[in-house]
Amino acid sequence: MNAPLLNGQVAVIGAGTMGIGIAQVAAAAGHPVRLFDIAPAAAQRAIDDLARRLRQRVNGGKADAAITEALLARLERADSLDQLADCTLVIEAVAENLAIKQGLFRDLEALCSPTALFASNTSSLSITAIAGALQHPARMAGLHFFNPAPLMKLVEIVSGLETGAETLAALQALAQRWGKQSVVCRSTPGFIVNRVARPFYAETLRALEERVADAATLDAVLRDAGGFAMGPLQLTDLIGQDVNYAVTDSVYQAFYQDPRFTPSLVQQELVAAGRLGRKSGRGFYRYDAPRSATEIAFASPVQAALPQHVTLHGDWSSLADLAELLIENAGAIKQPGQTSPHVTIDDVTLMLTNGKTAGQLADERGTPVVLFDLCADYAHAPAIAISCAAQNDAQHNAKAIRLLQSLGKQVIPLPDYPGLLTMRTLAMLANEALDVVNKGVASAEDTDLAMLRGVNYPRGPLAWGAALGWHHILTTLENLQRYYGEARYRPMPLLRRYASPASFPGAER
C-alpha cells in the first residue's frame, strides 16, 4: 500500500452511528480524521458523544487516558466538502439513496486528488451504480463495516464492475492495519453477509407463521441447540424489525422477487404496528415492562430407566461427537454400515431429520420414529430439538426423550415439522453460500469467514455443510421442496455437484 494512504488524512461523511464508528476506527489506527455531515451540528455532536463515552471508559479503568486523548485529538469536524480536498481516502456513510451518493462522489471527484480513493459503506446499493457517477470509477469500492464498527472485526471490500485491482489491494492492506479481517466480493445484492444470512431469519419466521412454537422456544432451538449466539427473533429485535425487514425486502426485489428471499408477513405486520424491537420497547419480545422469565417448552424429565438396547447403525463419521456421547452415557453399541446414521432404542428409531416428517419416515420404515435436529456441537449444546411421528405412542416418545436427557440435554419437542429448525436453516444457508461461490461473488474461504466474523455463526455454512455431508444437505432441500411445492427450497447447481463425489472428485473433503 502506498505511504499516503497508509498515513494520510481520512474523511468520513455521515455522522450517524456507522459514520462516527468508522471515524473512531481510523483515528485509533493513527490517521487524522475529518468528519463531515450535511448538518455541522450533527458532526460535532457525534464527536462530543464519542469523547464522553471514551472518557467514561478511562474513568472506569477500562481504557488508557493518553491513548484515548490522542485518538480524540486526531478527530475534527469538517464544515464543508472543500475541507476534504487533501484527504487520501473518503468513506461515505450517508443515507441509502443512490442519487445522494452519486452526487456526493461526483462532487468529491472534482475536489480531491486523482490518487485519492473513494469508498461507500452501503449495505444494499450497487457499488457499480454509485461509481457510475465518476469519470474514474476504478478508484471506487465498497467498504462495508458492521455495527458497532470499532468492535466488529469484519469488513466487506466490495468490487464494482470498474473497481481497480490496486484499489482493492490498498483497501485490503488498510483494513488489516486497522485490525480488521477483510473479505472481498463482487457487488451483487446483499454482498456476502446480508445475502447468505437471509435464511437464518426466514426459516424461524416461517416456523412462527406456521405456529410450530412460540418465539422463545424457536429462539432456544437455534441458540441453545443450534449453537448460534442469539435466536433469530431476538436478533431481529436487536437490529430493529424495520431495518431487518427492509434489508430482506431489498434483497428480494434486487433478485427479481426470487422466492428464496421472500419477506415474512409476520415481520411486516410488526413493522406496520411500530413494534420494532428494543428501540420501540416491543417486538417479538417486550422491553417496555419488567422482564418476566421466558418460558421455553422443554420436555418434562422422564423418570423411567434407560432403555436396555441402544444401537448405533450406519456411518456416524459426520455425527461423531453425538455417537461418543451415546456410547459413554447410554452404553450404545455400534453396528457400522454404509446407511445413514440412526439409533434403535428397543423398537424405536431415532434419526437426524432429513426434510421429511417423522410420520413419513415411520410409514416408510415400519417402526416408531423420533427425529432429532442438528446441533453445531452435540457435546456442548445444552438442548436438542426433536419431533415425533403421530403414529408413536407416549412410551415410544418417552424412550427417545429419556435417552437424550441422559446425555445432559434439555429436550425441546416440536410438532412434526419437516426439517425441524436448525437443519433446514443450515441447509438454506449452505445452499445460498454455494451459490455465492458458484457465481464468483466471493471465494469459499471468504464466504465462511464473512459469516463467522460478520454475524458470529458457530461454524461457516460451507465448512458445516461439508462436515455434515453435502448429500444430506441436498436430500433435506429436495424433501422440503417436495413437501412445500415451492422453488424457495430448490438446490443450487453447485450443491448437486458437491453431493455427487463421482462427478466432482474431492467435494466431500
PDB file of C-alpha atoms in Angstrom, residues 95-321:
ATOM      1  CA  ALA A  95     -28.500   7.558   3.763  1.00  0.00           C
ATOM      2  CA  GLU A  96     -29.132   4.580   1.455  1.00  0.00           C
ATOM      3  CA  ASN A  97     -30.113   6.732  -1.503  1.00  0.00           C
ATOM      4  CA  LEU A  98     -28.361   6.163  -4.821  1.00  0.00           C
ATOM      5  CA  ALA A  99     -28.843   9.689  -6.156  1.00  0.00           C
ATOM      6  CA  ILE A 100     -27.438  11.253  -2.977  1.00  0.00           C
ATOM      7  CA  LYS A 101     -24.385   9.006  -3.017  1.00  0.00           C
ATOM      8  CA  GLN A 102     -23.728   9.571  -6.725  1.00  0.00           C
ATOM      9  CA  GLY A 103     -23.970  13.331  -6.340  1.00  0.00           C
ATOM     10  CA  LEU A 104     -21.655  13.278  -3.348  1.00  0.00           C
ATOM     11  CA  PHE A 105     -18.917  11.314  -5.114  1.00  0.00           C
ATOM     12  CA  ARG A 106     -19.295  13.399  -8.246  1.00  0.00           C
ATOM     13  CA  ASP A 107     -18.534  16.492  -6.143  1.00  0.00           C
ATOM     14  CA  LEU A 108     -15.657  14.774  -4.366  1.00  0.00           C
ATOM     15  CA  GLU A 109     -14.020  13.711  -7.616  1.00  0.00           C
ATOM     16  CA  ALA A 110     -13.822  17.374  -8.633  1.00  0.00           C
ATOM     17  CA  LEU A 111     -12.264  18.325  -5.270  1.00  0.00           C
ATOM     18  CA  CYS A 112      -9.872  15.541  -4.298  1.00  0.00           C
ATOM     19  CA  SER A 113      -6.532  14.463  -5.690  1.00  0.00           C
ATOM     20  CA  PRO A 114      -6.657  11.972  -8.594  1.00  0.00           C
ATOM     21  CA  THR A 115      -4.856   9.491  -6.305  1.00  0.00           C
ATOM     22  CA  ALA A 116      -7.474   9.663  -3.527  1.00  0.00           C
ATOM     23  CA  LEU A 117      -9.616   6.573  -3.056  1.00  0.00           C
ATOM     24  CA  PHE A 118     -13.363   6.601  -2.527  1.00  0.00           C
ATOM     25  CA  ALA A 119     -15.339   4.028  -0.533  1.00  0.00           C
ATOM     26  CA  SER A 120     -19.002   3.587   0.340  1.00  0.00           C
ATOM     27  CA  ASN A 121     -20.266   1.869   3.475  1.00  0.00           C
ATOM     28  CA  THR A 122     -23.523   0.979   1.709  1.00  0.00           C
ATOM     29  CA  SER A 123     -25.089  -2.312   2.712  1.00  0.00           C
ATOM     30  CA  SER A 124     -27.616  -2.585  -0.092  1.00  0.00           C
ATOM     31  CA  LEU A 125     -26.800  -0.380  -3.077  1.00  0.00           C
ATOM     32  CA  SER A 126     -24.695  -1.338  -6.079  1.00  0.00           C
ATOM     33  CA  ILE A 127     -21.095  -0.140  -5.964  1.00  0.00           C
ATOM     34  CA  THR A 128     -21.110  -0.245  -9.760  1.00  0.00           C
ATOM     35  CA  ALA A 129     -24.091   2.122  -9.805  1.00  0.00           C
ATOM     36  CA  ILE A 130     -22.557   4.503  -7.270  1.00  0.00           C
ATOM     37  CA  ALA A 131     -19.250   4.548  -9.154  1.00  0.00           C
ATOM     38  CA  GLY A 132     -21.142   5.191 -12.380  1.00  0.00           C
ATOM     39  CA  ALA A 133     -21.195   8.882 -11.424  1.00  0.00           C
ATOM     40  CA  LEU A 134     -17.368   9.063 -11.556  1.00  0.00           C
ATOM     41  CA  GLN A 135     -15.160   9.753 -14.530  1.00  0.00           C
ATOM     42  CA  HIS A 136     -12.616   7.367 -12.994  1.00  0.00           C
ATOM     43  CA  PRO A 137     -14.631   4.571 -11.328  1.00  0.00           C
ATOM     44  CA  ALA A 138     -11.512   2.423 -10.791  1.00  0.00           C
ATOM     45  CA  ARG A 139     -10.819   4.416  -7.600  1.00  0.00           C
ATOM     46  CA  MET A 140     -14.175   3.456  -6.027  1.00  0.00           C
ATOM     47  CA  ALA A 141     -15.040   0.391  -3.908  1.00  0.00           C
ATOM     48  CA  GLY A 142     -17.354  -0.655  -1.141  1.00  0.00           C
ATOM     49  CA  LEU A 143     -16.004  -0.719   2.405  1.00  0.00           C
ATOM     50  CA  HIS A 144     -18.844  -2.277   4.357  1.00  0.00           C
ATOM     51  CA  PHE A 145     -18.335  -2.217   8.128  1.00  0.00           C
ATOM     52  CA  PHE A 146     -20.608  -3.950  10.617  1.00  0.00           C
ATOM     53  CA  ASN A 147     -22.203  -2.317  13.634  1.00  0.00           C
ATOM     54  CA  PRO A 148     -20.590  -1.444  16.012  1.00  0.00           C
ATOM     55  CA  ALA A 149     -17.664  -0.681  13.705  1.00  0.00           C
ATOM     56  CA  PRO A 150     -14.991  -0.403  16.447  1.00  0.00           C
ATOM     57  CA  LEU A 151     -15.854  -3.875  17.796  1.00  0.00           C
ATOM     58  CA  MET A 152     -16.896  -5.940  14.780  1.00  0.00           C
ATOM     59  CA  LYS A 153     -13.867  -7.457  13.049  1.00  0.00           C
ATOM     60  CA  LEU A 154     -15.306  -7.981   9.587  1.00  0.00           C
ATOM     61  CA  VAL A 155     -15.134  -5.566   6.671  1.00  0.00           C
ATOM     62  CA  GLU A 156     -16.567  -6.500   3.272  1.00  0.00           C
ATOM     63  CA  ILE A 157     -14.492  -4.944   0.496  1.00  0.00           C
ATOM     64  CA  VAL A 158     -16.813  -4.755  -2.477  1.00  0.00           C
ATOM     65  CA  SER A 159     -15.665  -4.548  -6.069  1.00  0.00           C
ATOM     66  CA  GLY A 160     -17.787  -2.764  -8.622  1.00  0.00           C
ATOM     67  CA  LEU A 161     -17.535  -3.580 -12.300  1.00  0.00           C
ATOM     68  CA  GLU A 162     -14.800  -0.958 -12.830  1.00  0.00           C
ATOM     69  CA  THR A 163     -13.017  -1.098  -9.454  1.00  0.00           C
ATOM     70  CA  GLY A 164      -9.259  -1.315  -9.957  1.00  0.00           C
ATOM     71  CA  ALA A 165      -7.147  -4.160  -8.585  1.00  0.00           C
ATOM     72  CA  GLU A 166      -4.855  -1.574  -6.983  1.00  0.00           C
ATOM     73  CA  THR A 167      -7.819  -0.058  -5.149  1.00  0.00           C
ATOM     74  CA  LEU A 168      -8.860  -3.440  -3.755  1.00  0.00           C
ATOM     75  CA  ALA A 169      -5.305  -4.299  -2.696  1.00  0.00           C
ATOM     76  CA  ALA A 170      -4.858  -0.931  -0.974  1.00  0.00           C
ATOM     77  CA  LEU A 171      -8.115  -1.280   0.966  1.00  0.00           C
ATOM     78  CA  GLN A 172      -7.268  -4.853   1.987  1.00  0.00           C
ATOM     79  CA  ALA A 173      -3.916  -3.709   3.369  1.00  0.00           C
ATOM     80  CA  LEU A 174      -5.547  -0.772   5.115  1.00  0.00           C
ATOM     81  CA  ALA A 175      -8.227  -2.961   6.709  1.00  0.00           C
ATOM     82  CA  GLN A 176      -5.534  -5.282   8.046  1.00  0.00           C
ATOM     83  CA  ARG A 177      -3.655  -2.318   9.522  1.00  0.00           C
ATOM     84  CA  TRP A 178      -6.886  -1.217  11.180  1.00  0.00           C
ATOM     85  CA  GLY A 179      -7.171  -4.593  12.891  1.00  0.00           C
ATOM     86  CA  LYS A 180      -9.992  -5.832  10.688  1.00  0.00           C
ATOM     87  CA  GLN A 181     -10.484  -9.089   8.823  1.00  0.00           C
ATOM     88  CA  SER A 182     -11.498  -8.303   5.283  1.00  0.00           C
ATOM     89  CA  VAL A 183     -13.284 -10.358   2.664  1.00  0.00           C
ATOM     90  CA  VAL A 184     -13.530  -9.418  -0.990  1.00  0.00           C
ATOM     91  CA  CYS A 185     -16.691  -9.827  -3.024  1.00  0.00           C
ATOM     92  CA  ARG A 186     -18.337  -8.604  -6.177  1.00  0.00           C
ATOM     93  CA  SER A 187     -21.095  -6.012  -5.994  1.00  0.00           C
ATOM     94  CA  THR A 188     -24.221  -8.142  -6.039  1.00  0.00           C
ATOM     95  CA  PRO A 189     -27.354  -7.674  -3.890  1.00  0.00           C
ATOM     96  CA  GLY A 190     -26.578  -8.139  -0.202  1.00  0.00           C
ATOM     97  CA  PHE A 191     -22.863  -8.731  -0.905  1.00  0.00           C
ATOM     98  CA  ILE A 192     -21.974 -11.813   1.226  1.00  0.00           C
ATOM     99  CA  VAL A 193     -23.383 -11.434   4.727  1.00  0.00           C
ATOM    100  CA  ASN A 194     -26.723  -9.751   4.063  1.00  0.00           C
ATOM    101  CA  ARG A 195     -27.421 -12.238   1.283  1.00  0.00           C
ATOM    102  CA  VAL A 196     -26.330 -15.511   2.870  1.00  0.00           C
ATOM    103  CA  ALA A 197     -27.892 -14.609   6.233  1.00  0.00           C
ATOM    104  CA  ARG A 198     -31.448 -14.244   4.932  1.00  0.00           C
ATOM    105  CA  PRO A 199     -32.459 -17.889   5.662  1.00  0.00           C
ATOM    106  CA  PHE A 200     -31.312 -17.571   9.287  1.00  0.00           C
ATOM    107  CA  TYR A 201     -34.230 -15.217   9.858  1.00  0.00           C
ATOM    108  CA  ALA A 202     -36.587 -16.563   7.202  1.00  0.00           C
ATOM    109  CA  GLU A 203     -36.835 -20.170   8.416  1.00  0.00           C
ATOM    110  CA  THR A 204     -37.636 -19.196  12.004  1.00  0.00           C
ATOM    111  CA  LEU A 205     -40.109 -16.549  10.839  1.00  0.00           C
ATOM    112  CA  ARG A 206     -41.797 -19.233   8.713  1.00  0.00           C
ATOM    113  CA  ALA A 207     -41.951 -21.595  11.683  1.00  0.00           C
ATOM    114  CA  LEU A 208     -43.580 -18.818  13.703  1.00  0.00           C
ATOM    115  CA  GLU A 209     -46.100 -18.222  10.895  1.00  0.00           C
ATOM    116  CA  GLU A 210     -46.888 -21.964  10.858  1.00  0.00           C
ATOM    117  CA  ARG A 211     -47.373 -21.938  14.646  1.00  0.00           C
ATOM    118  CA  VAL A 212     -44.672 -24.517  15.260  1.00  0.00           C
ATOM    119  CA  ALA A 213     -43.825 -22.935  18.632  1.00  0.00           C
ATOM    120  CA  ASP A 214     -43.698 -19.565  20.351  1.00  0.00           C
ATOM    121  CA  ALA A 215     -40.871 -17.065  19.835  1.00  0.00           C
ATOM    122  CA  ALA A 216     -38.916 -18.040  22.952  1.00  0.00           C
ATOM    123  CA  THR A 217     -38.940 -21.747  22.100  1.00  0.00           C
ATOM    124  CA  LEU A 218     -37.946 -21.194  18.467  1.00  0.00           C
ATOM    125  CA  ASP A 219     -35.097 -18.926  19.525  1.00  0.00           C
ATOM    126  CA  ALA A 220     -33.960 -21.548  22.041  1.00  0.00           C
ATOM    127  CA  VAL A 221     -33.715 -24.162  19.285  1.00  0.00           C
ATOM    128  CA  LEU A 222     -31.296 -22.050  17.207  1.00  0.00           C
ATOM    129  CA  ARG A 223     -29.425 -20.656  20.221  1.00  0.00           C
ATOM    130  CA  ASP A 224     -29.240 -23.426  22.821  1.00  0.00           C
ATOM    131  CA  ALA A 225     -29.346 -26.379  20.411  1.00  0.00           C
ATOM    132  CA  GLY A 226     -28.071 -24.927  17.137  1.00  0.00           C
ATOM    133  CA  GLY A 227     -25.197 -23.030  18.730  1.00  0.00           C
ATOM    134  CA  PHE A 228     -25.946 -19.563  17.310  1.00  0.00           C
ATOM    135  CA  ALA A 229     -25.128 -16.622  19.579  1.00  0.00           C
ATOM    136  CA  MET A 230     -28.728 -15.370  19.545  1.00  0.00           C
ATOM    137  CA  GLY A 231     -32.029 -16.669  18.304  1.00  0.00           C
ATOM    138  CA  PRO A 232     -33.233 -15.093  15.042  1.00  0.00           C
ATOM    139  CA  LEU A 233     -36.223 -13.377  16.669  1.00  0.00           C
ATOM    140  CA  GLN A 234     -34.078 -11.988  19.483  1.00  0.00           C
ATOM    141  CA  LEU A 235     -31.611 -10.740  16.921  1.00  0.00           C
ATOM    142  CA  THR A 236     -34.202  -9.014  14.738  1.00  0.00           C
ATOM    143  CA  ASP A 237     -35.496  -7.267  17.866  1.00  0.00           C
ATOM    144  CA  LEU A 238     -31.948  -6.046  18.497  1.00  0.00           C
ATOM    145  CA  ILE A 239     -31.308  -4.991  14.891  1.00  0.00           C
ATOM    146  CA  GLY A 240     -34.744  -3.385  14.558  1.00  0.00           C
ATOM    147  CA  GLN A 241     -37.618  -5.117  12.810  1.00  0.00           C
ATOM    148  CA  ASP A 242     -37.879  -2.252  10.321  1.00  0.00           C
ATOM    149  CA  VAL A 243     -34.175  -2.465   9.441  1.00  0.00           C
ATOM    150  CA  ASN A 244     -34.144  -6.251   9.109  1.00  0.00           C
ATOM    151  CA  TYR A 245     -37.357  -6.285   7.066  1.00  0.00           C
ATOM    152  CA  ALA A 246     -36.036  -3.540   4.772  1.00  0.00           C
ATOM    153  CA  VAL A 247     -32.829  -5.487   4.072  1.00  0.00           C
ATOM    154  CA  THR A 248     -34.809  -8.645   3.287  1.00  0.00           C
ATOM    155  CA  ASP A 249     -37.175  -6.758   1.000  1.00  0.00           C
ATOM    156  CA  SER A 250     -34.249  -5.011  -0.718  1.00  0.00           C
ATOM    157  CA  VAL A 251     -32.529  -8.336  -1.471  1.00  0.00           C
ATOM    158  CA  TYR A 252     -35.859  -9.875  -2.559  1.00  0.00           C
ATOM    159  CA  GLN A 253     -36.547  -7.050  -5.009  1.00  0.00           C
ATOM    160  CA  ALA A 254     -32.945  -6.946  -6.260  1.00  0.00           C
ATOM    161  CA  PHE A 255     -33.126 -10.662  -7.129  1.00  0.00           C
ATOM    162  CA  TYR A 256     -36.327 -10.086  -9.121  1.00  0.00           C
ATOM    163  CA  GLN A 257     -38.529 -11.449  -6.322  1.00  0.00           C
ATOM    164  CA  ASP A 258     -36.808 -14.807  -6.108  1.00  0.00           C
ATOM    165  CA  PRO A 259     -38.928 -16.867  -3.655  1.00  0.00           C
ATOM    166  CA  ARG A 260     -35.912 -17.914  -1.587  1.00  0.00           C
ATOM    167  CA  PHE A 261     -35.747 -14.312  -0.303  1.00  0.00           C
ATOM    168  CA  THR A 262     -39.493 -13.784   0.257  1.00  0.00           C
ATOM    169  CA  PRO A 263     -40.090 -11.416   3.210  1.00  0.00           C
ATOM    170  CA  SER A 264     -42.215 -12.504   6.163  1.00  0.00           C
ATOM    171  CA  LEU A 265     -45.785 -11.285   6.617  1.00  0.00           C
ATOM    172  CA  VAL A 266     -45.369 -11.687  10.381  1.00  0.00           C
ATOM    173  CA  GLN A 267     -42.420  -9.320  10.360  1.00  0.00           C
ATOM    174  CA  GLN A 268     -44.199  -6.909   8.013  1.00  0.00           C
ATOM    175  CA  GLU A 269     -47.088  -6.764  10.483  1.00  0.00           C
ATOM    176  CA  LEU A 270     -44.751  -5.966  13.380  1.00  0.00           C
ATOM    177  CA  VAL A 271     -43.248  -3.102  11.399  1.00  0.00           C
ATOM    178  CA  ALA A 272     -46.705  -1.778  10.485  1.00  0.00           C
ATOM    179  CA  ALA A 273     -47.637  -1.837  14.187  1.00  0.00           C
ATOM    180  CA  GLY A 274     -44.492   0.059  15.184  1.00  0.00           C
ATOM    181  CA  ARG A 275     -43.260  -2.910  17.202  1.00  0.00           C
ATOM    182  CA  LEU A 276     -39.675  -2.515  16.046  1.00  0.00           C
ATOM    183  CA  GLY A 277     -37.891  -4.346  18.868  1.00  0.00           C
ATOM    184  CA  ARG A 278     -35.689  -2.939  21.592  1.00  0.00           C
ATOM    185  CA  LYS A 279     -35.699   0.615  20.261  1.00  0.00           C
ATOM    186  CA  SER A 280     -39.504   0.852  20.423  1.00  0.00           C
ATOM    187  CA  GLY A 281     -39.926  -1.179  23.601  1.00  0.00           C
ATOM    188  CA  ARG A 282     -41.632  -4.103  21.920  1.00  0.00           C
ATOM    189  CA  GLY A 283     -41.044  -6.515  19.058  1.00  0.00           C
ATOM    190  CA  PHE A 284     -41.305 -10.274  19.335  1.00  0.00           C
ATOM    191  CA  TYR A 285     -40.487  -9.665  22.998  1.00  0.00           C
ATOM    192  CA  ARG A 286     -41.414  -6.855  25.420  1.00  0.00           C
ATOM    193  CA  TYR A 287     -38.798  -4.380  26.649  1.00  0.00           C
ATOM    194  CA  ASP A 288     -41.132  -1.659  27.951  1.00  0.00           C
ATOM    195  CA  ALA A 289     -42.109  -3.515  31.121  1.00  0.00           C
ATOM    196  CA  PRO A 290     -40.301  -5.504  33.821  1.00  0.00           C
ATOM    197  CA  ARG A 291     -38.907  -8.623  32.201  1.00  0.00           C
ATOM    198  CA  SER A 292     -40.581 -11.835  33.241  1.00  0.00           C
ATOM    199  CA  ALA A 293     -38.958 -15.229  32.971  1.00  0.00           C
ATOM    200  CA  THR A 294     -39.152 -16.520  29.407  1.00  0.00           C
ATOM    201  CA  GLU A 295     -40.839 -19.901  29.273  1.00  0.00           C
ATOM    202  CA  ILE A 296     -39.299 -22.395  26.854  1.00  0.00           C
ATOM    203  CA  ALA A 297     -41.301 -25.514  26.108  1.00  0.00           C
ATOM    204  CA  PHE A 298     -38.821 -28.125  27.358  1.00  0.00           C
ATOM    205  CA  ALA A 299     -39.941 -31.715  27.843  1.00  0.00           C
ATOM    206  CA  SER A 300     -40.545 -32.750  31.451  1.00  0.00           C
ATOM    207  CA  PRO A 301     -37.910 -35.086  32.901  1.00  0.00           C
ATOM    208  CA  VAL A 302     -38.643 -38.744  32.166  1.00  0.00           C
ATOM    209  CA  GLN A 303     -38.134 -40.816  35.303  1.00  0.00           C
ATOM    210  CA  ALA A 304     -38.084 -44.267  33.690  1.00  0.00           C
ATOM    211  CA  ALA A 305     -34.909 -46.328  33.484  1.00  0.00           C
ATOM    212  CA  LEU A 306     -32.727 -46.014  30.412  1.00  0.00           C
ATOM    213  CA  PRO A 307     -33.681 -48.300  27.516  1.00  0.00           C
ATOM    214  CA  GLN A 308     -31.758 -51.552  27.620  1.00  0.00           C
ATOM    215  CA  HIS A 309     -30.951 -51.862  23.926  1.00  0.00           C
ATOM    216  CA  VAL A 310     -29.397 -48.782  22.278  1.00  0.00           C
ATOM    217  CA  THR A 311     -27.648 -49.492  18.974  1.00  0.00           C
ATOM    218  CA  LEU A 312     -25.926 -47.114  16.560  1.00  0.00           C
ATOM    219  CA  HIS A 313     -26.392 -48.167  12.952  1.00  0.00           C
ATOM    220  CA  GLY A 314     -24.711 -46.823   9.823  1.00  0.00           C
ATOM    221  CA  ASP A 315     -21.888 -44.354   9.277  1.00  0.00           C
ATOM    222  CA  TRP A 316     -21.578 -41.926  12.206  1.00  0.00           C
ATOM    223  CA  SER A 317     -18.491 -40.081  10.959  1.00  0.00           C
ATOM    224  CA  SER A 318     -20.492 -36.884  10.443  1.00  0.00           C
ATOM    225  CA  LEU A 319     -22.016 -37.125  13.938  1.00  0.00           C
ATOM    226  CA  ALA A 320     -19.008 -38.489  15.808  1.00  0.00           C
ATOM    227  CA  ASP A 321     -19.485 -36.250  18.861  1.00  0.00           C
TER     228      ASP A 321
END
